[in-house]
Coordinates of C-alpha atoms in Angstrom, one line a residue:
M7 CA -9.8 28.9 50.6
K8 CA -13.5 29.6 50.8
K9 CA -12.9 33.2 49.6
A10 CA -10.8 32.0 46.7
I11 CA -13.6 29.6 45.6
G12 CA -16.1 32.4 45.9
A13 CA -13.9 34.7 43.8
L14 CA -13.6 31.9 41.2
V15 CA -17.4 31.4 41.1
S16 CA -18.0 35.1 40.8
L17 CA -15.5 35.4 37.8
I18 CA -17.1 32.4 36.1
L19 CA -20.6 33.9 36.5
L20 CA -19.5 37.3 35.3
A21 CA -17.8 35.8 32.3
L22 CA -20.9 33.9 31.4
I23 CA -23.1 37.0 31.8
W24 CA -20.8 39.2 29.7
W25 CA -20.4 36.6 27.1
Q26 CA -24.2 36.2 26.8
V27 CA -24.8 40.0 26.8
D28 CA -22.1 40.8 24.3
L29 CA -19.3 43.3 24.9
S30 CA -20.5 45.6 22.1
S31 CA -23.9 46.2 23.8
I32 CA -22.1 46.9 27.1
R33 CA -19.9 49.5 25.3
A34 CA -23.0 51.0 23.6
A35 CA -24.8 51.2 27.0
L36 CA -21.8 53.0 28.5
A37 CA -21.6 55.4 25.6
A38 CA -25.3 56.3 25.9
A39 CA -25.3 56.6 29.7
D40 CA -26.1 59.9 31.4
G41 CA -23.0 60.7 33.4
W42 CA -24.8 63.1 35.7
W43 CA -27.2 60.5 37.0
L44 CA -24.3 58.0 37.5
A45 CA -22.2 60.6 39.3
A46 CA -25.2 61.5 41.5
G47 CA -25.6 57.8 42.4
L48 CA -21.9 57.4 43.3
A49 CA -22.0 60.7 45.3
T50 CA -24.7 59.2 47.6
I51 CA -22.1 56.9 49.0
V52 CA -20.9 59.8 51.2
P53 CA -24.1 60.7 53.0
L54 CA -25.1 57.0 53.3
T55 CA -21.8 56.2 55.0
L56 CA -22.1 59.2 57.3
V57 CA -25.7 58.4 58.3
T58 CA -24.7 54.8 58.9
A59 CA -21.9 56.0 61.2
M60 CA -24.3 58.3 63.0
R61 CA -26.6 55.4 63.6
F62 CA -23.8 53.2 65.0
G63 CA -23.2 55.9 67.6
M64 CA -26.9 56.2 68.2
L65 CA -27.2 52.4 68.6
T66 CA -24.3 51.9 71.0
Q67 CA -24.9 55.2 72.9
T68 CA -21.2 55.8 73.2
P69 CA -19.3 59.1 72.8
I70 CA -17.6 57.6 69.7
G71 CA -18.0 60.7 67.5
L72 CA -19.0 60.8 63.9
W73 CA -15.4 60.7 62.5
S74 CA -14.4 57.7 64.6
A75 CA -17.6 55.8 63.8
T76 CA -17.0 56.6 60.1
R77 CA -13.5 55.1 60.3
L78 CA -15.0 52.0 61.9
I79 CA -17.7 51.6 59.1
L80 CA -15.1 52.1 56.3
G81 CA -12.6 49.8 57.9
A82 CA -15.2 47.1 58.3
S83 CA -16.1 47.5 54.6
S84 CA -12.5 46.8 53.7
L85 CA -12.3 43.7 55.9
N86 CA -15.5 42.4 54.4
L87 CA -13.7 42.1 51.1
V88 CA -11.2 39.6 52.5
L89 CA -13.2 37.9 55.2
P90 CA -16.2 35.5 54.5
S91 CA -19.8 36.2 55.4
K92 CA -19.5 39.8 56.4
L93 CA -17.2 38.9 59.3
G94 CA -15.5 42.3 58.8
D95 CA -18.4 43.9 60.6
L96 CA -17.5 41.9 63.8
A97 CA -14.3 43.8 64.0
K98 CA -16.4 46.7 65.2
A99 CA -17.1 44.6 68.3
V100 CA -13.3 44.8 69.0
A101 CA -13.5 48.6 69.1
L102 CA -16.6 48.6 71.4
T103 CA -14.8 46.2 73.8
G104 CA -11.4 47.9 73.8
R105 CA -12.4 51.5 73.6
H106 CA -15.8 51.8 75.2
G107 CA -15.8 49.0 77.9
F108 CA -18.5 46.8 76.3
D109 CA -18.7 43.2 77.5
P110 CA -17.3 41.2 74.6
K111 CA -20.5 39.1 74.2
L112 CA -22.7 42.2 74.2
A113 CA -20.4 43.9 71.7
V114 CA -20.8 41.0 69.3
G115 CA -24.6 40.9 69.8
V116 CA -24.8 44.7 69.1
V117 CA -22.9 44.4 65.8
V118 CA -25.1 41.5 64.7
M119 CA -28.1 43.5 65.7
E120 CA -26.9 46.4 63.5
R121 CA -26.7 44.0 60.5
S122 CA -30.1 42.6 61.4
L123 CA -31.6 46.1 61.4
D124 CA -30.2 46.7 58.0
M125 CA -31.7 43.5 56.7
A126 CA -35.1 44.3 58.3
A127 CA -35.2 47.8 56.8
L128 CA -34.3 46.5 53.3
L129 CA -37.0 43.8 53.5
F130 CA -39.6 46.4 54.7
W131 CA -39.1 48.6 51.6
G132 CA -38.8 45.5 49.4
V133 CA -42.1 44.0 50.6
L134 CA -44.0 47.2 50.0
A135 CA -42.6 47.7 46.6
L136 CA -43.1 44.1 45.5
L137 CA -46.7 44.2 46.6
W138 CA -47.3 47.4 44.7
V139 CA -45.6 46.4 41.4
G140 CA -46.1 42.7 41.5
W141 CA -49.9 42.4 42.1
G142 CA -51.1 39.9 39.6
D143 CA -47.7 38.6 38.8
V144 CA -47.3 35.1 40.3
W145 CA -43.5 35.2 40.5
L146 CA -43.3 38.6 42.1
M147 CA -46.0 37.8 44.5
L148 CA -44.1 34.7 45.5
A149 CA -41.0 36.9 46.0
A150 CA -43.1 39.2 48.1
A151 CA -44.3 36.3 50.2
G152 CA -40.8 35.0 50.8
T153 CA -39.5 38.5 51.6
G154 CA -42.4 39.1 53.9
A155 CA -41.7 35.9 55.8
L156 CA -38.1 36.8 56.3
L157 CA -39.2 40.2 57.5
V158 CA -41.6 38.7 60.1
L159 CA -38.9 36.3 61.3
L160 CA -36.4 39.2 61.7
V161 CA -38.9 41.4 63.6
I162 CA -39.6 38.5 66.0
L163 CA -35.9 37.9 66.5
L164 CA -35.4 41.7 67.2
S165 CA -38.3 41.9 69.5
P166 CA -38.0 41.7 73.3
L167 CA -39.6 38.3 73.3
R168 CA -37.3 35.3 74.3
F169 CA -38.1 33.5 71.0
A170 CA -34.7 34.0 69.6
S171 CA -32.7 32.6 72.5
R172 CA -35.1 29.6 72.8
F173 CA -34.8 28.9 69.1
L174 CA -31.0 29.1 69.1
S175 CA -30.9 27.0 72.2
L176 CA -33.0 24.3 70.5
A177 CA -30.9 24.5 67.4
G178 CA -27.8 24.2 69.5
R179 CA -29.1 20.9 71.0
I180 CA -29.8 19.6 67.6
A181 CA -26.6 20.7 65.8
P182 CA -23.5 18.6 66.2
G183 CA -20.3 19.5 68.1
R184 CA -18.8 23.0 67.9
I185 CA -21.7 24.4 65.8
G186 CA -24.2 23.3 68.5
R187 CA -22.1 24.8 71.3
W188 CA -21.7 28.1 69.3
L189 CA -25.5 28.3 68.7
S190 CA -26.3 27.7 72.3
G191 CA -23.8 30.3 73.4
F192 CA -24.9 32.9 70.9
G193 CA -28.5 32.5 72.0
E194 CA -27.5 33.9 75.4
T195 CA -25.4 36.6 73.7
W196 CA -28.3 37.6 71.5
Q197 CA -30.8 37.8 74.3
Q198 CA -28.4 40.0 76.3
A199 CA -28.1 42.4 73.3
V200 CA -31.8 42.5 72.7
G201 CA -32.6 43.2 76.3
W202 CA -30.0 46.0 76.3
F203 CA -31.4 47.5 73.1
W204 CA -35.0 47.5 74.3
S205 CA -34.0 49.0 77.7
D206 CA -34.3 52.5 76.0
R207 CA -37.5 52.6 73.9
R208 CA -36.6 56.1 72.5
R209 CA -33.4 54.6 71.1
V210 CA -35.3 51.8 69.5
A211 CA -37.6 54.2 67.7
K212 CA -34.7 56.5 66.5
V213 CA -32.5 53.6 65.4
A214 CA -35.4 51.9 63.5
A215 CA -36.3 55.2 61.8
V216 CA -32.7 55.9 60.7
S217 CA -32.3 52.3 59.5
L218 CA -35.4 52.8 57.2
L219 CA -33.9 56.1 56.0
I220 CA -30.6 54.5 55.2
W221 CA -32.1 51.6 53.2
G222 CA -34.5 53.9 51.4
G223 CA -31.4 55.8 50.4
H224 CA -29.6 52.7 49.2
L225 CA -32.6 51.8 47.0
A226 CA -32.8 55.4 45.7
Q227 CA -29.1 55.1 44.8
F228 CA -29.9 52.1 42.7
W229 CA -32.6 54.2 41.0
L230 CA -30.2 57.0 40.2
F231 CA -27.9 54.5 38.5
A232 CA -30.8 53.0 36.6
Q233 CA -32.0 56.4 35.5
G234 CA -28.5 57.0 34.0
L235 CA -28.9 53.9 31.9
G236 CA -32.6 54.0 31.0
R237 CA -36.0 54.9 32.5
V238 CA -37.0 52.7 35.4
P239 CA -40.1 53.6 37.6
F240 CA -39.0 54.2 41.2
L241 CA -41.1 51.6 42.9
D242 CA -40.2 48.9 40.3
N243 CA -36.6 49.8 41.0
M244 CA -37.2 49.3 44.7
A245 CA -38.6 45.9 44.2
F246 CA -36.0 44.7 41.7
A247 CA -33.0 46.2 43.7
T248 CA -34.2 44.5 46.9
L249 CA -34.3 41.1 45.2
A250 CA -30.9 41.7 43.5
I251 CA -29.3 42.6 46.8
L252 CA -30.8 39.5 48.4
A253 CA -29.4 37.4 45.5
G254 CA -26.0 38.9 46.2
L255 CA -26.1 37.6 49.8
L256 CA -26.0 34.0 48.6
P257 CA -22.8 32.5 50.1
F258 CA -21.1 31.0 47.1
T259 CA -19.7 34.1 45.5
M260 CA -17.3 36.9 46.5
A261 CA -19.2 40.0 47.8
G262 CA -22.3 39.0 45.8
V263 CA -20.5 39.5 42.4
G264 CA -22.1 37.3 39.8
T265 CA -25.3 36.3 41.5
R266 CA -26.3 40.0 42.0
D267 CA -25.4 40.8 38.4
A268 CA -27.4 37.9 37.0
A269 CA -30.4 39.0 39.1
I270 CA -30.1 42.5 37.8
V271 CA -30.0 41.4 34.1
L272 CA -33.1 39.3 34.7
L273 CA -35.2 41.6 36.8
Y274 CA -34.5 44.9 35.0
A275 CA -35.1 43.3 31.5
P276 CA -38.5 45.1 31.1
Y277 CA -36.8 48.5 31.3
L278 CA -33.1 48.1 30.5
S279 CA -31.2 46.3 27.7
A280 CA -29.0 43.5 28.7
G281 CA -25.9 45.7 28.1
S282 CA -27.4 48.5 30.3
A283 CA -28.3 46.0 33.0
A284 CA -24.7 44.6 33.0
V285 CA -23.4 48.1 33.5
L286 CA -25.9 48.5 36.4
G287 CA -24.4 45.3 37.9
V288 CA -21.0 46.9 37.9
L289 CA -22.3 50.1 39.5
A290 CA -24.0 48.0 42.2
T291 CA -20.6 46.4 43.0
L292 CA -19.0 49.9 43.2
R293 CA -21.5 50.6 46.0
Y294 CA -19.4 48.1 48.1
L295 CA -16.0 48.6 46.5
V296 CA -15.7 52.4 46.9
P297 CA -16.2 52.3 50.7
A298 CA -13.9 49.3 51.0
I299 CA -11.1 51.2 49.2
A300 CA -11.8 54.3 51.3
G301 CA -11.5 52.2 54.4
L302 CA -8.1 50.7 53.6
P303 CA -6.1 53.4 55.6
F304 CA -8.3 52.6 58.7
M305 CA -7.8 48.8 58.8
G306 CA -4.8 49.5 61.0
D307 CA -7.2 50.7 63.7
Y308 CA -8.4 47.2 64.2
L309 CA -5.0 45.6 64.2
V310 CA -3.7 48.1 66.8
Q311 CA -6.7 47.3 69.0
V312 CA -6.3 43.5 68.7
R313 CA -2.6 43.8 69.7
K314 CA -3.6 45.9 72.7
E315 CA -6.1 43.3 73.8
R316 CA -3.6 40.5 73.4
A317 CA -1.0 42.4 75.4
A318 CA -3.5 43.1 78.2

């Protein structure tokens, strides 16, 4: 039901945006687009997916292999289209538990950590870009401050300090019923995952560096799309793309469609026409849709593993 409501909200927002922008300007933007830049942007999906799969093996320190890790990444992308709040990624915990002997709680913690590293890397590049391009602009500096605060919080949560478990334990005592019990339990799970992660400092350095590389690549992909539609400075694109991606994480739409598009039209207005920005919004959605479609044949991997665990 929640997914259906999100899809409806996304469709309404998209309809409003496209109605305001005017279909003729969108057609004109498509006609004037440089196909080579757009193709280059779409092509980066392949190396970004492969490097993300490589990092998953690096993080888990399992003999999972690049091909198997890629199947997991793509299959999770498919599940994220139908499950709320990126819960498809948690399916990777099933594979870690069933195939590689991970404790179930640790497996969940590791997968959540992977997503947290992604967010921290995005925020890192976003803060730098916002400070560079937004100096003197009140709204962009406020965005930089908010983004920076989120980054600091994530760094603290990912650090070997016991702040996260204490915070979650406190939240668990305050929150009612099942939510409170879940928060208290996850605090222990998270601390277990953090302790396991920091037990190998070389792994921490390598995974952090690769995470920064991955999200630098994602922001560069946005720039390739933008270059095909107009001329957007690279650092400005990094700042705007970060904010657009964050807008897409708001929980009341499907896969960020609608909120991300509105943010793109607003933020890229100094460099792109409304029609070109609307096209950029569609291309931004393709960044998620193409891996999800590619992962459809691999969704069965998760179903087979779940059946095995139930039979065990």
